[in-house]
PDB file of C-alpha atoms in Angstrom:
ATOM      1  CA  MET A   1     -31.048  -8.064 -31.999  1.00  0.00           C
ATOM      2  CA  SER A   2     -30.043 -10.598 -29.390  1.00  0.00           C
ATOM      3  CA  GLU A   3     -26.998 -10.377 -27.181  1.00  0.00           C
ATOM      4  CA  ALA A   4     -23.535  -9.865 -28.682  1.00  0.00           C
ATOM      5  CA  GLY A   5     -25.021  -8.639 -31.959  1.00  0.00           C
ATOM      6  CA  THR A   6     -26.356 -12.023 -33.037  1.00  0.00           C
ATOM      7  CA  GLN A   7     -29.852 -12.488 -34.353  1.00  0.00           C
ATOM      8  CA  SER A   8     -32.306 -15.172 -33.381  1.00  0.00           C
ATOM      9  CA  LEU A   9     -33.779 -17.435 -36.029  1.00  0.00           C
ATOM     10  CA  ALA A  10     -37.039 -15.467 -35.812  1.00  0.00           C
ATOM     11  CA  GLU A  11     -35.196 -12.176 -36.367  1.00  0.00           C
ATOM     12  CA  ARG A  12     -33.372 -13.584 -39.379  1.00  0.00           C
ATOM     13  CA  ILE A  13     -36.568 -14.903 -40.960  1.00  0.00           C
ATOM     14  CA  GLU A  14     -38.379 -11.642 -40.242  1.00  0.00           C
ATOM     15  CA  ALA A  15     -35.521  -9.692 -41.855  1.00  0.00           C
ATOM     16  CA  LEU A  16     -35.954 -11.743 -45.024  1.00  0.00           C
ATOM     17  CA  PHE A  17     -39.667 -10.935 -45.122  1.00  0.00           C
ATOM     18  CA  ARG A  18     -38.950  -7.220 -44.617  1.00  0.00           C
ATOM     19  CA  THR A  19     -36.229  -7.051 -47.243  1.00  0.00           C
ATOM     20  CA  VAL A  20     -36.954  -9.598 -49.975  1.00  0.00           C
ATOM     21  CA  ARG A  21     -40.024  -8.444 -51.883  1.00  0.00           C
ATOM     22  CA  ARG A  22     -42.044  -9.245 -54.968  1.00  0.00           C
ATOM     23  CA  PRO A  23     -41.128  -7.348 -58.144  1.00  0.00           C
ATOM     24  CA  ASP A  24     -43.905  -4.827 -57.325  1.00  0.00           C
ATOM     25  CA  ARG A  25     -42.209  -4.288 -53.918  1.00  0.00           C
ATOM     26  CA  SER A  26     -45.085  -5.753 -51.894  1.00  0.00           C
ATOM     27  CA  ALA A  27     -44.352  -8.216 -49.105  1.00  0.00           C
ATOM     28  CA  TYR A  28     -44.814 -11.953 -49.402  1.00  0.00           C
ATOM     29  CA  SER A  29     -47.491 -13.488 -47.191  1.00  0.00           C
ATOM     30  CA  ASN A  30     -46.902 -16.380 -44.824  1.00  0.00           C
ATOM     31  CA  GLU A  31     -49.245 -18.485 -46.961  1.00  0.00           C
ATOM     32  CA  GLU A  32     -47.316 -17.798 -50.190  1.00  0.00           C
ATOM     33  CA  VAL A  33     -43.973 -18.652 -48.635  1.00  0.00           C
ATOM     34  CA  ALA A  34     -45.331 -21.722 -46.829  1.00  0.00           C
ATOM     35  CA  ARG A  35     -46.906 -23.021 -50.061  1.00  0.00           C
ATOM     36  CA  ALA A  36     -43.652 -22.554 -51.976  1.00  0.00           C
ATOM     37  CA  CYS A  37     -41.714 -24.268 -49.184  1.00  0.00           C
ATOM     38  CA  ARG A  38     -44.162 -27.202 -49.141  1.00  0.00           C
ATOM     39  CA  GLU A  39     -43.838 -27.579 -52.893  1.00  0.00           C
ATOM     40  CA  SER A  40     -40.049 -27.427 -52.896  1.00  0.00           C
ATOM     41  CA  SER A  41     -39.392 -29.605 -49.857  1.00  0.00           C
ATOM     42  CA  GLY A  42     -42.307 -32.032 -49.842  1.00  0.00           C
ATOM     43  CA  GLU A  43     -42.482 -31.405 -46.097  1.00  0.00           C
ATOM     44  CA  THR A  44     -45.463 -30.238 -44.072  1.00  0.00           C
ATOM     45  CA  PHE A  45     -45.113 -26.459 -43.940  1.00  0.00           C
ATOM     46  CA  SER A  46     -48.123 -24.348 -42.981  1.00  0.00           C
ATOM     47  CA  ALA A  47     -48.611 -20.598 -42.803  1.00  0.00           C
ATOM     48  CA  THR A  48     -49.188 -20.996 -39.057  1.00  0.00           C
ATOM     49  CA  TYR A  49     -45.897 -22.852 -38.650  1.00  0.00           C
ATOM     50  CA  LEU A  50     -44.105 -20.117 -40.582  1.00  0.00           C
ATOM     51  CA  TRP A  51     -45.748 -17.459 -38.409  1.00  0.00           C
ATOM     52  CA  GLN A  52     -44.538 -19.365 -35.340  1.00  0.00           C
ATOM     53  CA  LEU A  53     -40.983 -19.365 -36.728  1.00  0.00           C
ATOM     54  CA  ARG A  54     -41.203 -15.645 -37.549  1.00  0.00           C
ATOM     55  CA  THR A  55     -42.390 -14.767 -34.041  1.00  0.00           C
ATOM     56  CA  GLY A  56     -40.057 -17.110 -32.148  1.00  0.00           C
ATOM     57  CA  ARG A  57     -42.843 -19.320 -30.821  1.00  0.00           C
ATOM     58  CA  ARG A  58     -41.118 -22.206 -32.604  1.00  0.00           C
ATOM     59  CA  ASN A  59     -37.362 -22.201 -32.983  1.00  0.00           C
ATOM     60  CA  ASN A  60     -36.296 -25.699 -33.959  1.00  0.00           C
ATOM     61  CA  PRO A  61     -37.188 -26.254 -37.613  1.00  0.00           C
ATOM     62  CA  THR A  62     -35.858 -29.199 -39.573  1.00  0.00           C
ATOM     63  CA  LYS A  63     -32.938 -28.811 -41.916  1.00  0.00           C
ATOM     64  CA  ARG A  64     -35.328 -29.316 -44.851  1.00  0.00           C
ATOM     65  CA  HIS A  65     -37.546 -26.474 -43.637  1.00  0.00           C
ATOM     66  CA  LEU A  66     -34.577 -24.122 -43.469  1.00  0.00           C
ATOM     67  CA  GLU A  67     -33.359 -25.288 -46.861  1.00  0.00           C
ATOM     68  CA  ALA A  68     -36.808 -24.561 -48.309  1.00  0.00           C
ATOM     69  CA  LEU A  69     -36.854 -21.075 -46.753  1.00  0.00           C
ATOM     70  CA  ALA A  70     -33.329 -20.398 -48.016  1.00  0.00           C
ATOM     71  CA  ALA A  71     -34.313 -21.517 -51.514  1.00  0.00           C
ATOM     72  CA  PHE A  72     -37.440 -19.351 -51.518  1.00  0.00           C
ATOM     73  CA  PHE A  73     -35.577 -16.222 -50.398  1.00  0.00           C
ATOM     74  CA  GLN A  74     -32.536 -17.132 -52.535  1.00  0.00           C
ATOM     75  CA  VAL A  75     -30.008 -17.059 -49.705  1.00  0.00           C
ATOM     76  CA  PRO A  76     -27.493 -19.706 -48.663  1.00  0.00           C
ATOM     77  CA  VAL A  77     -28.783 -21.905 -45.830  1.00  0.00           C
ATOM     78  CA  ALA A  78     -25.755 -20.683 -43.820  1.00  0.00           C
ATOM     79  CA  TYR A  79     -27.708 -17.429 -43.386  1.00  0.00           C
ATOM     80  CA  PHE A  80     -29.678 -19.181 -40.626  1.00  0.00           C
ATOM     81  CA  PHE A  81     -26.671 -20.642 -38.774  1.00  0.00           C
ATOM     82  CA  ASP A  82     -23.544 -18.531 -39.116  1.00  0.00           C
ATOM     83  CA  ASP A  83     -23.564 -15.045 -37.535  1.00  0.00           C
ATOM     84  CA  THR A  84     -20.794 -13.682 -39.758  1.00  0.00           C
ATOM     85  CA  GLU A  85     -22.305 -15.133 -42.911  1.00  0.00           C
ATOM     86  CA  SER A  86     -25.772 -13.946 -41.876  1.00  0.00           C
ATOM     87  CA  ALA A  87     -24.568 -10.359 -41.416  1.00  0.00           C
ATOM     88  CA  ARG A  88     -22.789 -10.393 -44.784  1.00  0.00           C
ATOM     89  CA  ILE A  89     -25.811 -11.824 -46.581  1.00  0.00           C
ATOM     90  CA  ALA A  90     -28.171  -9.362 -44.861  1.00  0.00           C
ATOM     91  CA  GLU A  91     -26.039  -6.453 -46.123  1.00  0.00           C
ATOM     92  CA  GLU A  92     -26.118  -7.849 -49.662  1.00  0.00           C
ATOM     93  CA  ILE A  93     -29.895  -8.346 -49.538  1.00  0.00           C
ATOM     94  CA  THR A  94     -30.417  -4.783 -48.328  1.00  0.00           C
ATOM     95  CA  LEU A  95     -28.224  -3.445 -51.122  1.00  0.00           C
ATOM     96  CA  LEU A  96     -30.013  -5.540 -53.747  1.00  0.00           C
ATOM     97  CA  ALA A  97     -33.404  -4.415 -52.446  1.00  0.00           C
ATOM     98  CA  ALA A  98     -32.312  -0.778 -52.663  1.00  0.00           C
ATOM     99  CA  MET A  99     -30.973  -1.282 -56.180  1.00  0.00           C
ATOM    100  CA  ARG A 100     -34.396  -2.574 -57.299  1.00  0.00           C
ATOM    101  CA  ASP A 101     -35.742   0.907 -56.657  1.00  0.00           C
ATOM    102  CA  ALA A 102     -35.515   2.745 -59.994  1.00  0.00           C
ATOM    103  CA  GLY A 103     -34.564   6.050 -58.342  1.00  0.00           C
ATOM    104  CA  VAL A 104     -31.739   4.512 -56.333  1.00  0.00           C
ATOM    105  CA  ARG A 105     -30.503   2.588 -59.369  1.00  0.00           C
ATOM    106  CA  ASP A 106     -30.519   5.786 -61.461  1.00  0.00           C
ATOM    107  CA  VAL A 107     -28.434   7.658 -58.849  1.00  0.00           C
ATOM    108  CA  ALA A 108     -25.991   4.741 -58.563  1.00  0.00           C
ATOM    109  CA  LEU A 109     -25.559   4.483 -62.333  1.00  0.00           C
ATOM    110  CA  ARG A 110     -24.962   8.224 -62.631  1.00  0.00           C
ATOM    111  CA  ALA A 111     -22.328   8.058 -59.886  1.00  0.00           C
ATOM    112  CA  VAL A 112     -20.302   5.294 -61.571  1.00  0.00           C
ATOM    113  CA  ASN A 113     -18.001   7.675 -63.432  1.00  0.00           C
ATOM    114  CA  LEU A 114     -17.499  10.217 -60.644  1.00  0.00           C
ATOM    115  CA  SER A 115     -14.112  10.785 -59.081  1.00  0.00           C
ATOM    116  CA  PRO A 116     -13.547   9.802 -55.439  1.00  0.00           C
ATOM    117  CA  ASP A 117     -14.013  13.474 -54.493  1.00  0.00           C
ATOM    118  CA  GLY A 118     -17.252  13.628 -56.470  1.00  0.00           C
ATOM    119  CA  LEU A 119     -18.521  10.473 -54.752  1.00  0.00           C
ATOM    120  CA  GLY A 120     -17.643  11.998 -51.376  1.00  0.00           C
ATOM    121  CA  THR A 121     -19.670  15.078 -52.233  1.00  0.00           C
ATOM    122  CA  VAL A 122     -22.648  12.923 -53.254  1.00  0.00           C
ATOM    123  CA  ARG A 123     -22.391  10.960 -49.974  1.00  0.00           C
ATOM    124  CA  ASP A 124     -22.248  14.222 -47.985  1.00  0.00           C
ATOM    125  CA  LEU A 125     -25.338  15.544 -49.793  1.00  0.00           C
ATOM    126  CA  ILE A 126     -27.270  12.320 -49.179  1.00  0.00           C
ATOM    127  CA  ASP A 127     -26.285  12.341 -45.483  1.00  0.00           C
ATOM    128  CA  SER A 128     -27.334  15.978 -45.151  1.00  0.00           C
ATOM    129  CA  ILE A 129     -30.705  15.394 -46.827  1.00  0.00           C
ATOM    130  CA  ALA A 130     -31.324  12.253 -44.755  1.00  0.00           C
ATOM    131  CA  ARG A 131     -30.635  14.174 -41.517  1.00  0.00           C
ATOM    132  CA  ARG A 132     -32.933  17.009 -42.592  1.00  0.00           C
ATOM    133  CA  GLU A 133     -35.732  14.582 -43.492  1.00  0.00           C
ATOM    134  CA  ALA A 134     -35.305  12.695 -40.206  1.00  0.00           C
ATOM    135  CA  GLU A 135     -35.549  15.983 -38.296  1.00  0.00           C
ATOM    136  CA  ARG A 136     -38.647  16.945 -40.287  1.00  0.00           C
ATOM    137  CA  ARG A 137     -40.267  13.570 -39.546  1.00  0.00           C
ATOM    138  CA  GLY A 138     -39.406  13.987 -35.870  1.00  0.00           C
ATOM    139  CA  SER A 139     -40.965  17.431 -35.684  1.00  0.00           C
ATOM    140  CA  THR A 140     -44.203  16.262 -37.342  1.00  0.00           C
ATOM    141  CA  GLY A 141     -44.530  13.388 -34.842  1.00  0.00           C
ATOM    142  CA  ARG A 142     -44.211  10.623 -37.446  1.00  0.00           C
TER     143      ARG A 142
END
């Protein structure tokens, strides 16, 4: 993250690639995204150019390029310009990505009818397990 909690254009694009996945959960390639952006915008849009945007080597795309990226990743174009909007959209994308996971979706659906106390207990259990797994990963050097 850049200063004051804002993200650069490259960081925002990279976050989309990390979070928005194919239905089989594999990542999109630069070539796939560039091809889709070329087709939707009619603009020149190469995999190399997209890589340059992702890595910050280029940081001044046209409005049409950003519109094409926004359309591909199904986010409002404001995601690239507005820090507040970008943070809100990033949270929604992360939640949607998690909900695509069948195990996460199953837990969420089971929790729908729990009382606030029951939900608190579930949250505490998840936090406890996450801490234990993080400690285990740390002790195995991963």
